[in-house]
Structures are given as C-alpha cells and as structure tokens.
Amino acid sequence: MNPALSAVAASLDVSERITPDRVHGSLYTDPDVFDAELQRIFHRGWSFVGHESEVPGVGDWVSRRVGRDPVLLVRTRAGEVTVLANRCAHRGVQLCTGSSGTNGSFSCMFHGWTYALTGELRAVPQPIGQGTAAAELALDRPRAVDRYRGFVFANPSGGAGPLAEHLGVGGRELLDWAADLSPTGELDLSAGWLGQRSPSNWKMWAESDNDGYHLGRLHASLWRVAPGTQYESAALAGEERVVSTCRDRGNGHIELEFWKGYDKDLAWLGTGREKVADYVAALTAARGAERAEELLWKGPPHALIFPNLFLGEMNLAIIEPVSAGQTIHHHTPLLLGGVSPGFNTRVLRQSEAAMGPAGFLLPDDATASERMQVAFAGTGGWMDLSRGLQREVFEGTDRVGHVSDETVNRGFWRHYRAVMTP
Ligand code: FES
C-alpha cells in the first residue's frame, strides 16, 4: 500500500458513479478519485513507459513518469532496457533533469552518491552511516518491467500478473500492427516529444483521443482548410454512408477502425504507391504480399492501450496524469525503421500539422476537455454515453459499434470500474 494515499482514497468506492451508459462527472474532478487511480491503476497495474528505440546506446536515458513517480528508462551496459526511480536513495534528490541524455553512471548533485546504470549504489564520498548495506541503497525501481515489440511497460507493485495478460490478444495485435508497418519491424521514436499541458483530467484525453463521434463537429474548421483527407470517407460522409467501426478490445484497450472506411490504399499516408514505391517493395518483401497489402490499406492503428498509451496512427502519445485537473499529453511521430528519409519526413510533417498546441487537431480536443473540466468542477452531474448501445455487436469477445458510437467509451469505463473497485 502506498503510504502517501489518503485514507479516503484507499477505501473509495466509485462503482455507483459508473453505470452501463452513464458516468458521473465527479470522476474527473475529485482529488480522492485521482489518488485512488494512482494507486489502483498506475501502481497496481501496467502502464506504458517508453520505447526501446528511445535509448539505443549504452547509458542513454529518457525521463518519464509512472503515475506521478519520476523514472528513467535506461539502456544498461548489458544492453538491457530498465526502469529506475529518478530519485536518489539517500535523501531523495532528483538525479537527472531534462528529458533525455547519456550517462556512464548517475551521480547525485547533493552529496555525491553514484549509481550504476542498473541502479546499484557504486560509490559514496564518505562511509554510509549506521550499518545500512549498500545493496539496500540501490535506486528504487518498479517490481515488474516488461516489453512487447519494443514497447516498455512498468507495474510498480509487481502484482498485476504478466504483461501479456494485461495486453491480451487485442493489445498485442495493436502493437504488432504498429511494428509490422516497418519493413524491419523497428520503430524509431527519436524525433523528440512535445508535451502539451492541459487543465483537464487525464481520462478526458484517453477518451477524446479515441472518440469517433466528434470529428465532424469539433474539427469542422480543419476539414474546411484541409479537404480530401482519409477521414472524409472514413468518418465525415454521413452516418449512413460511413462503414468505419469502433472496437472495445477488452481490458480498457479501445480502437477506432477508420481503415474500414478508406477509399484507397495508403490514404493514411496521403499519397499513392508510385510516391513510396521503395516502401511498398520493402514491406512486401518483409511481410509477404497478403500482409503487406493489408497494411498498405489499413495503415497504422488508432487505439488506446489502457491506461496511458495512445497509438495515434502515425503518432504516439503518452497521457501523463498530473492531478485531477491537470494532464500532460506527450506526443511524438511514429517514425519507421527500414524506410527512406523522405518517408519519415512525410510522417514528421503530418505530425507537425495535426499535433501540438499549434497543430490543427489537438487544440480543438484540448479546448473541449478544458470546458468539460470547468463544467464538472462543481457538484459534477452525469455524462451520457449511450450512443449506439442498442446496436453494438459482439465479434468474439470484442464489442463493435459504428465509428461514431460510444462503444469505446463504455469499454474504457467498464474496465476502469473493474480495476477501481476495491
Ligand atoms: Fe543524493 Fe544525498 S540526496 S547523495
């Protein structure tokens, strides 16, 4: 049990605030709910930390948070990727500032304790007091760290069971799908991250990133200045004509299947085969004709891996909870290994146009989330999530609805309720 957790949060029961088609707004604003989420979702469960491609060389590190806890994703001398607390074991000073770097070891600026890349205490300027063994003074770390296709996840408590179980078949398929887009299976998250701080709750971002209902209305100005995108046929053509679907893959992993509504292959890249012939050839050689054709049509997934990883087509985002009313949405372009520089430049330009506080998409979503936070700030009130409830169907264990249905929101909250129930 996290001793910092308030007694109220420890015994909090949110189950009456979530029904099959309604959620109470206090879940976005209540500080006790936020404290309980840190414990039950981010401490007891798995969450995304980073990608192996971000730390390619020995000693490379990037700074992240697991819940609210600052951590370092580090490449050790043995070539492993590990996750360490970014907090000196002596008196708690932050070891690394900034977002990334390369170190031979980690030395604390306060009294000079020095740690190996694996977190063991290697040197102290004066002897350690009162018989504390050096082995007990290693950097703290999550009890469980695991990876899938280069995506690194941490479970601080170590009690969440295997990562493969958390991801499930659905989560693994989504990560396979993203990695398979690269002819070499390698992703490259080295373009840098842009963090957008928003005065809104983290769950609003998880939902907004995966909401197919708002595209025509909230982003109307974008479609006026940028007509002809893949979303015209996939989401904007009117409910009767749009065949795209959304999918609740279980465990809180949710997906918008825009690809079903595309009108041509490579629509997701905004180009045709002749412009990326080398990519088409390399993907076909690597994956075989059938899988390559499938990927060329579908492009990247648009999905949330619960709770904090957004596979935003050719972008990847981390949703960082700061407080009940503050979130940082970090995002970076999903560059591919084994493609030409021109291909990745195209991805970068697309990302710059859509994402960030000066992009065409994210400011709209930020504004809607911020207005929700303001509107729920008092006693709350109920939020309706019933759209499409009567027409969603099961495909295996997945629930599937029209892309504009709230099947995905209900899936998110169904899992949230399960993991938040004491
Ligand atoms: Fe880090 Fe003292 S706080 S060495």
mmCIF file with all atom_site columns, N, CA, C and O in Angstrom, residues 230-266:
data_model
loop_
_atom_site.group_PDB
_atom_site.id
_atom_site.type_symbol
_atom_site.label_atom_id
_atom_site.label_alt_id
_atom_site.label_comp_id
_atom_site.label_asym_id
_atom_site.label_entity_id
_atom_site.label_seq_id
_atom_site.pdbx_PDB_ins_code
_atom_site.Cartn_x
_atom_site.Cartn_y
_atom_site.Cartn_z
_atom_site.occupancy
_atom_site.B_iso_or_equiv
_atom_site.pdbx_formal_charge
_atom_site.auth_seq_id
_atom_site.auth_comp_id
_atom_site.auth_asym_id
_atom_site.auth_atom_id
_atom_site.pdbx_PDB_model_num
ATOM 1   N N  . GLN A 1 230 ? -8.292  11.283 -45.529 1.00 0.00 ? 230 GLN A N  1
ATOM 2   C CA . GLN A 1 230 ? -8.877  9.943  -45.458 1.00 0.00 ? 230 GLN A CA 1
ATOM 3   C C  . GLN A 1 230 ? -10.120 9.917  -44.576 1.00 0.00 ? 230 GLN A C  1
ATOM 4   O O  . GLN A 1 230 ? -10.933 8.994  -44.661 1.00 0.00 ? 230 GLN A O  1
ATOM 5   N N  . TYR A 1 231 ? -10.295 10.939 -43.729 1.00 0.00 ? 231 TYR A N  1
ATOM 6   C CA . TYR A 1 231 ? -11.427 10.937 -42.804 1.00 0.00 ? 231 TYR A CA 1
ATOM 7   C C  . TYR A 1 231 ? -12.740 11.283 -43.505 1.00 0.00 ? 231 TYR A C  1
ATOM 8   O O  . TYR A 1 231 ? -13.806 11.070 -42.944 1.00 0.00 ? 231 TYR A O  1
ATOM 9   N N  . GLU A 1 232 ? -12.657 11.842 -44.707 1.00 0.00 ? 232 GLU A N  1
ATOM 10  C CA . GLU A 1 232 ? -13.904 12.185 -45.404 1.00 0.00 ? 232 GLU A CA 1
ATOM 11  C C  . GLU A 1 232 ? -14.763 10.947 -45.617 1.00 0.00 ? 232 GLU A C  1
ATOM 12  O O  . GLU A 1 232 ? -15.947 10.934 -45.311 1.00 0.00 ? 232 GLU A O  1
ATOM 13  N N  . SER A 1 233 ? -14.143 9.895  -46.161 1.00 0.00 ? 233 SER A N  1
ATOM 14  C CA . SER A 1 233 ? -14.914 8.671  -46.375 1.00 0.00 ? 233 SER A CA 1
ATOM 15  C C  . SER A 1 233 ? -15.016 7.850  -45.091 1.00 0.00 ? 233 SER A C  1
ATOM 16  O O  . SER A 1 233 ? -15.977 7.118  -44.887 1.00 0.00 ? 233 SER A O  1
ATOM 17  N N  . ALA A 1 234 ? -14.031 8.013  -44.207 1.00 0.00 ? 234 ALA A N  1
ATOM 18  C CA . ALA A 1 234 ? -13.965 7.136  -43.027 1.00 0.00 ? 234 ALA A CA 1
ATOM 19  C C  . ALA A 1 234 ? -14.822 7.606  -41.868 1.00 0.00 ? 234 ALA A C  1
ATOM 20  O O  . ALA A 1 234 ? -15.156 6.817  -40.984 1.00 0.00 ? 234 ALA A O  1
ATOM 21  N N  . ALA A 1 235 ? -15.174 8.911  -41.855 1.00 0.00 ? 235 ALA A N  1
ATOM 22  C CA . ALA A 1 235 ? -15.908 9.405  -40.689 1.00 0.00 ? 235 ALA A CA 1
ATOM 23  C C  . ALA A 1 235 ? -16.865 10.547 -40.978 1.00 0.00 ? 235 ALA A C  1
ATOM 24  O O  . ALA A 1 235 ? -17.776 10.785 -40.190 1.00 0.00 ? 235 ALA A O  1
ATOM 25  N N  . LEU A 1 236 ? -16.676 11.275 -42.087 1.00 0.00 ? 236 LEU A N  1
ATOM 26  C CA . LEU A 1 236 ? -17.409 12.526 -42.266 1.00 0.00 ? 236 LEU A CA 1
ATOM 27  C C  . LEU A 1 236 ? -18.534 12.448 -43.284 1.00 0.00 ? 236 LEU A C  1
ATOM 28  O O  . LEU A 1 236 ? -19.287 13.399 -43.455 1.00 0.00 ? 236 LEU A O  1
ATOM 29  N N  . ALA A 1 237 ? -18.651 11.333 -43.981 1.00 0.00 ? 237 ALA A N  1
ATOM 30  C CA . ALA A 1 237 ? -19.553 11.258 -45.133 1.00 0.00 ? 237 ALA A CA 1
ATOM 31  C C  . ALA A 1 237 ? -21.027 11.084 -44.753 1.00 0.00 ? 237 ALA A C  1
ATOM 32  O O  . ALA A 1 237 ? -21.875 10.967 -45.623 1.00 0.00 ? 237 ALA A O  1
ATOM 33  N N  . GLY A 1 238 ? -21.329 11.115 -43.474 1.00 0.00 ? 238 GLY A N  1
ATOM 34  C CA . GLY A 1 238 ? -22.712 10.900 -43.035 1.00 0.00 ? 238 GLY A CA 1
ATOM 35  C C  . GLY A 1 238 ? -22.859 9.499  -42.472 1.00 0.00 ? 238 GLY A C  1
ATOM 36  O O  . GLY A 1 238 ? -22.270 8.541  -42.999 1.00 0.00 ? 238 GLY A O  1
ATOM 37  N N  . GLU A 1 239 ? -23.675 9.396  -41.432 1.00 0.00 ? 239 GLU A N  1
ATOM 38  C CA . GLU A 1 239 ? -23.736 8.140  -40.683 1.00 0.00 ? 239 GLU A CA 1
ATOM 39  C C  . GLU A 1 239 ? -24.133 6.954  -41.553 1.00 0.00 ? 239 GLU A C  1
ATOM 40  O O  . GLU A 1 239 ? -23.638 5.834  -41.370 1.00 0.00 ? 239 GLU A O  1
ATOM 41  N N  . GLU A 1 240 ? -25.031 7.174  -42.510 1.00 0.00 ? 240 GLU A N  1
ATOM 42  C CA . GLU A 1 240 ? -25.498 6.056  -43.323 1.00 0.00 ? 240 GLU A CA 1
ATOM 43  C C  . GLU A 1 240 ? -24.424 5.533  -44.265 1.00 0.00 ? 240 GLU A C  1
ATOM 44  O O  . GLU A 1 240 ? -24.393 4.351  -44.606 1.00 0.00 ? 240 GLU A O  1
ATOM 45  N N  . ARG A 1 241 ? -23.535 6.427  -44.700 1.00 0.00 ? 241 ARG A N  1
ATOM 46  C CA . ARG A 1 241 ? -22.532 6.026  -45.696 1.00 0.00 ? 241 ARG A CA 1
ATOM 47  C C  . ARG A 1 241 ? -21.218 5.567  -45.067 1.00 0.00 ? 241 ARG A C  1
ATOM 48  O O  . ARG A 1 241 ? -20.440 4.860  -45.696 1.00 0.00 ? 241 ARG A O  1
ATOM 49  N N  . VAL A 1 242 ? -20.958 6.002  -43.856 1.00 0.00 ? 242 VAL A N  1
ATOM 50  C CA . VAL A 1 242 ? -19.688 5.650  -43.218 1.00 0.00 ? 242 VAL A CA 1
ATOM 51  C C  . VAL A 1 242 ? -19.750 4.210  -42.703 1.00 0.00 ? 242 VAL A C  1
ATOM 52  O O  . VAL A 1 242 ? -20.649 3.864  -41.922 1.00 0.00 ? 242 VAL A O  1
ATOM 53  N N  . VAL A 1 243 ? -18.813 3.388  -43.129 1.00 0.00 ? 243 VAL A N  1
ATOM 54  C CA . VAL A 1 243 ? -18.812 1.981  -42.706 1.00 0.00 ? 243 VAL A CA 1
ATOM 55  C C  . VAL A 1 243 ? -17.746 1.691  -41.648 1.00 0.00 ? 243 VAL A C  1
ATOM 56  O O  . VAL A 1 243 ? -17.590 0.553  -41.213 1.00 0.00 ? 243 VAL A O  1
ATOM 57  N N  . SER A 1 244 ? -16.998 2.711  -41.255 1.00 0.00 ? 244 SER A N  1
ATOM 58  C CA . SER A 1 244 ? -15.975 2.512  -40.219 1.00 0.00 ? 244 SER A CA 1
ATOM 59  C C  . SER A 1 244 ? -16.641 2.113  -38.908 1.00 0.00 ? 244 SER A C  1
ATOM 60  O O  . SER A 1 244 ? -17.781 2.487  -38.632 1.00 0.00 ? 244 SER A O  1
ATOM 61  N N  . THR A 1 245 ? -15.878 1.417  -38.097 1.00 0.00 ? 245 THR A N  1
ATOM 62  C CA . THR A 1 245 ? -16.411 0.924  -36.822 1.00 0.00 ? 245 THR A CA 1
ATOM 63  C C  . THR A 1 245 ? -15.477 1.298  -35.673 1.00 0.00 ? 245 THR A C  1
ATOM 64  O O  . THR A 1 245 ? -14.352 1.758  -35.892 1.00 0.00 ? 245 THR A O  1
ATOM 65  N N  . CYS A 1 246 ? -15.971 1.095  -34.461 1.00 0.00 ? 246 CYS A N  1
ATOM 66  C CA . CYS A 1 246 ? -15.110 1.208  -33.290 1.00 0.00 ? 246 CYS A CA 1
ATOM 67  C C  . CYS A 1 246 ? -15.173 -0.125 -32.552 1.00 0.00 ? 246 CYS A C  1
ATOM 68  O O  . CYS A 1 246 ? -16.121 -0.901 -32.727 1.00 0.00 ? 246 CYS A O  1
ATOM 69  N N  . ARG A 1 247 ? -14.138 -0.385 -31.755 1.00 0.00 ? 247 ARG A N  1
ATOM 70  C CA . ARG A 1 247 ? -13.999 -1.726 -31.178 1.00 0.00 ? 247 ARG A CA 1
ATOM 71  C C  . ARG A 1 247 ? -13.496 -1.633 -29.743 1.00 0.00 ? 247 ARG A C  1
ATOM 72  O O  . ARG A 1 247 ? -12.461 -0.998 -29.471 1.00 0.00 ? 247 ARG A O  1
ATOM 73  N N  . ASP A 1 248 ? -14.213 -2.262 -28.850 1.00 0.00 ? 248 ASP A N  1
ATOM 74  C CA . ASP A 1 248 ? -13.765 -2.431 -27.465 1.00 0.00 ? 248 ASP A CA 1
ATOM 75  C C  . ASP A 1 248 ? -13.061 -3.785 -27.394 1.00 0.00 ? 248 ASP A C  1
ATOM 76  O O  . ASP A 1 248 ? -13.696 -4.827 -27.483 1.00 0.00 ? 248 ASP A O  1
ATOM 77  N N  . ARG A 1 249 ? -11.721 -3.721 -27.272 1.00 0.00 ? 249 ARG A N  1
ATOM 78  C CA . ARG A 1 249 ? -10.938 -4.958 -27.305 1.00 0.00 ? 249 ARG A CA 1
ATOM 79  C C  . ARG A 1 249 ? -10.753 -5.581 -25.918 1.00 0.00 ? 249 ARG A C  1
ATOM 80  O O  . ARG A 1 249 ? -10.034 -6.561 -25.778 1.00 0.00 ? 249 ARG A O  1
ATOM 81  N N  . GLY A 1 250 ? -11.382 -5.002 -24.921 1.00 0.00 ? 250 GLY A N  1
ATOM 82  C CA . GLY A 1 250 ? -11.261 -5.561 -23.572 1.00 0.00 ? 250 GLY A CA 1
ATOM 83  C C  . GLY A 1 250 ? -10.063 -4.987 -22.833 1.00 0.00 ? 250 GLY A C  1
ATOM 84  O O  . GLY A 1 250 ? -9.147  -4.415 -23.432 1.00 0.00 ? 250 GLY A O  1
ATOM 85  N N  . ASN A 1 251 ? -10.081 -5.111 -21.499 1.00 0.00 ? 251 ASN A N  1
ATOM 86  C CA . ASN A 1 251 ? -9.013  -4.588 -20.633 1.00 0.00 ? 251 ASN A CA 1
ATOM 87  C C  . ASN A 1 251 ? -8.807  -3.091 -20.798 1.00 0.00 ? 251 ASN A C  1
ATOM 88  O O  . ASN A 1 251 ? -7.703  -2.586 -20.533 1.00 0.00 ? 251 ASN A O  1
ATOM 89  N N  . GLY A 1 252 ? -9.817  -2.381 -21.289 1.00 0.00 ? 252 GLY A N  1
ATOM 90  C CA . GLY A 1 252 ? -9.706  -0.931 -21.459 1.00 0.00 ? 252 GLY A CA 1
ATOM 91  C C  . GLY A 1 252 ? -9.051  -0.519 -22.758 1.00 0.00 ? 252 GLY A C  1
ATOM 92  O O  . GLY A 1 252 ? -8.912  0.670  -23.031 1.00 0.00 ? 252 GLY A O  1
ATOM 93  N N  . HIS A 1 253 ? -8.612  -1.484 -23.573 1.00 0.00 ? 253 HIS A N  1
ATOM 94  C CA . HIS A 1 253 ? -7.988  -1.167 -24.861 1.00 0.00 ? 253 HIS A CA 1
ATOM 95  C C  . HIS A 1 253 ? -9.108  -0.935 -25.885 1.00 0.00 ? 253 HIS A C  1
ATOM 96  O O  . HIS A 1 253 ? -9.958  -1.821 -26.091 1.00 0.00 ? 253 HIS A O  1
ATOM 97  N N  . ILE A 1 254 ? -9.088  0.232  -26.498 1.00 0.00 ? 254 ILE A N  1
ATOM 98  C CA . ILE A 1 254 ? -10.197 0.607  -27.387 1.00 0.00 ? 254 ILE A CA 1
ATOM 99  C C  . ILE A 1 254 ? -9.639  1.132  -28.708 1.00 0.00 ? 254 ILE A C  1
ATOM 100 O O  . ILE A 1 254 ? -8.523  1.650  -28.761 1.00 0.00 ? 254 ILE A O  1
ATOM 101 N N  . GLU A 1 255 ? -10.442 1.031  -29.757 1.00 0.00 ? 255 GLU A N  1
ATOM 102 C CA . GLU A 1 255 ? -9.909  1.292  -31.092 1.00 0.00 ? 255 GLU A CA 1
ATOM 103 C C  . GLU A 1 255 ? -10.964 1.906  -32.004 1.00 0.00 ? 255 GLU A C  1
ATOM 104 O O  . GLU A 1 255 ? -12.139 1.519  -31.964 1.00 0.00 ? 255 GLU A O  1
ATOM 105 N N  . LEU A 1 256 ? -10.528 2.849  -32.828 1.00 0.00 ? 256 LEU A N  1
ATOM 106 C CA . LEU A 1 256 ? -11.369 3.370  -33.914 1.00 0.00 ? 256 LEU A CA 1
ATOM 107 C C  . LEU A 1 256 ? -10.855 2.758  -35.215 1.00 0.00 ? 256 LEU A C  1
ATOM 108 O O  . LEU A 1 256 ? -9.685  2.956  -35.573 1.00 0.00 ? 256 LEU A O  1
ATOM 109 N N  . GLU A 1 257 ? -11.723 2.046  -35.915 1.00 0.00 ? 257 GLU A N  1
ATOM 110 C CA . GLU A 1 257 ? -11.305 1.350  -37.144 1.00 0.00 ? 257 GLU A CA 1
ATOM 111 C C  . GLU A 1 257 ? -11.637 2.205  -38.376 1.00 0.00 ? 257 GLU A C  1
ATOM 112 O O  . GLU A 1 257 ? -12.456 1.816  -39.212 1.00 0.00 ? 257 GLU A O  1
ATOM 113 N N  . PHE A 1 258 ? -10.965 3.342  -38.469 1.00 0.00 ? 258 PHE A N  1
ATOM 114 C CA . PHE A 1 258 ? -11.170 4.233  -39.615 1.00 0.00 ? 258 PHE A CA 1
ATOM 115 C C  . PHE A 1 258 ? -10.862 3.526  -40.935 1.00 0.00 ? 258 PHE A C  1
ATOM 116 O O  . PHE A 1 258 ? -11.469 3.820  -41.958 1.00 0.00 ? 258 PHE A O  1
ATOM 117 N N  . TRP A 1 259 ? -9.891  2.603  -40.871 1.00 0.00 ? 259 TRP A N  1
ATOM 118 C CA . TRP A 1 259 ? -9.404  1.962  -42.104 1.00 0.00 ? 259 TRP A CA 1
ATOM 119 C C  . TRP A 1 259 ? -10.514 1.290  -42.902 1.00 0.00 ? 259 TRP A C  1
ATOM 120 O O  . TRP A 1 259 ? -10.428 1.181  -44.131 1.00 0.00 ? 259 TRP A O  1
ATOM 121 N N  . LYS A 1 260 ? -11.579 0.885  -42.201 1.00 0.00 ? 260 LYS A N  1
ATOM 122 C CA . LYS A 1 260 ? -12.670 0.205  -42.926 1.00 0.00 ? 260 LYS A CA 1
ATOM 123 C C  . LYS A 1 260 ? -13.380 1.151  -43.892 1.00 0.00 ? 260 LYS A C  1
ATOM 124 O O  . LYS A 1 260 ? -14.049 0.708  -44.826 1.00 0.00 ? 260 LYS A O  1
ATOM 125 N N  . GLY A 1 261 ? -13.241 2.462  -43.641 1.00 0.00 ? 261 GLY A N  1
ATOM 126 C CA . GLY A 1 261 ? -13.931 3.440  -44.472 1.00 0.00 ? 261 GLY A CA 1
ATOM 127 C C  . GLY A 1 261 ? -13.036 4.141  -45.483 1.00 0.00 ? 261 GLY A C  1
ATOM 128 O O  . GLY A 1 261 ? -13.499 5.030  -46.193 1.00 0.00 ? 261 GLY A O  1
ATOM 129 N N  . TYR A 1 262 ? -11.758 3.764  -45.540 1.00 0.00 ? 262 TYR A N  1
ATOM 130 C CA . TYR A 1 262 ? -10.883 4.409  -46.526 1.00 0.00 ? 262 TYR A CA 1
ATOM 131 C C  . TYR A 1 262 ? -11.356 4.056  -47.941 1.00 0.00 ? 262 TYR A C  1
ATOM 132 O O  . TYR A 1 262 ? -11.933 2.983  -48.171 1.00 0.00 ? 262 TYR A O  1
ATOM 133 N N  . ASP A 1 263 ? -11.065 4.950  -48.885 1.00 0.00 ? 263 ASP A N  1
ATOM 134 C CA . ASP A 1 263 ? -11.486 4.682  -50.270 1.00 0.00 ? 263 ASP A CA 1
ATOM 135 C C  . ASP A 1 263 ? -10.318 4.273  -51.158 1.00 0.00 ? 263 ASP A C  1
ATOM 136 O O  . ASP A 1 263 ? -10.497 4.068  -52.355 1.00 0.00 ? 263 ASP A O  1
ATOM 137 N N  . LYS A 1 264 ? -9.129  4.189  -50.609 1.00 0.00 ? 264 LYS A N  1
ATOM 138 C CA . LYS A 1 264 ? -7.976  3.706  -51.390 1.00 0.00 ? 264 LYS A CA 1
ATOM 139 C C  . LYS A 1 264 ? -6.855  3.312  -50.430 1.00 0.00 ? 264 LYS A C  1
ATOM 140 O O  . LYS A 1 264 ? -6.858  3.731  -49.259 1.00 0.00 ? 264 LYS A O  1
ATOM 141 N N  . ASP A 1 265 ? -5.901  2.551  -50.914 1.00 0.00 ? 265 ASP A N  1
ATOM 142 C CA . ASP A 1 265 ? -4.781  2.203  -50.044 1.00 0.00 ? 265 ASP A CA 1
ATOM 143 C C  . ASP A 1 265 ? -3.842  3.407  -49.910 1.00 0.00 ? 265 ASP A C  1
ATOM 144 O O  . ASP A 1 265 ? -3.861  4.333  -50.721 1.00 0.00 ? 265 ASP A O  1
ATOM 145 N N  . LEU A 1 266 ? -3.087  3.407  -48.848 1.00 0.00 ? 266 LEU A N  1
ATOM 146 C CA . LEU A 1 266 ? -2.171  4.498  -48.485 1.00 0.00 ? 266 LEU A CA 1
ATOM 147 C C  . LEU A 1 266 ? -2.880  5.836  -48.247 1.00 0.00 ? 266 LEU A C  1
ATOM 148 O O  . LEU A 1 266 ? -2.240  6.885  -48.214 1.00 0.00 ? 266 LEU A O  1
#
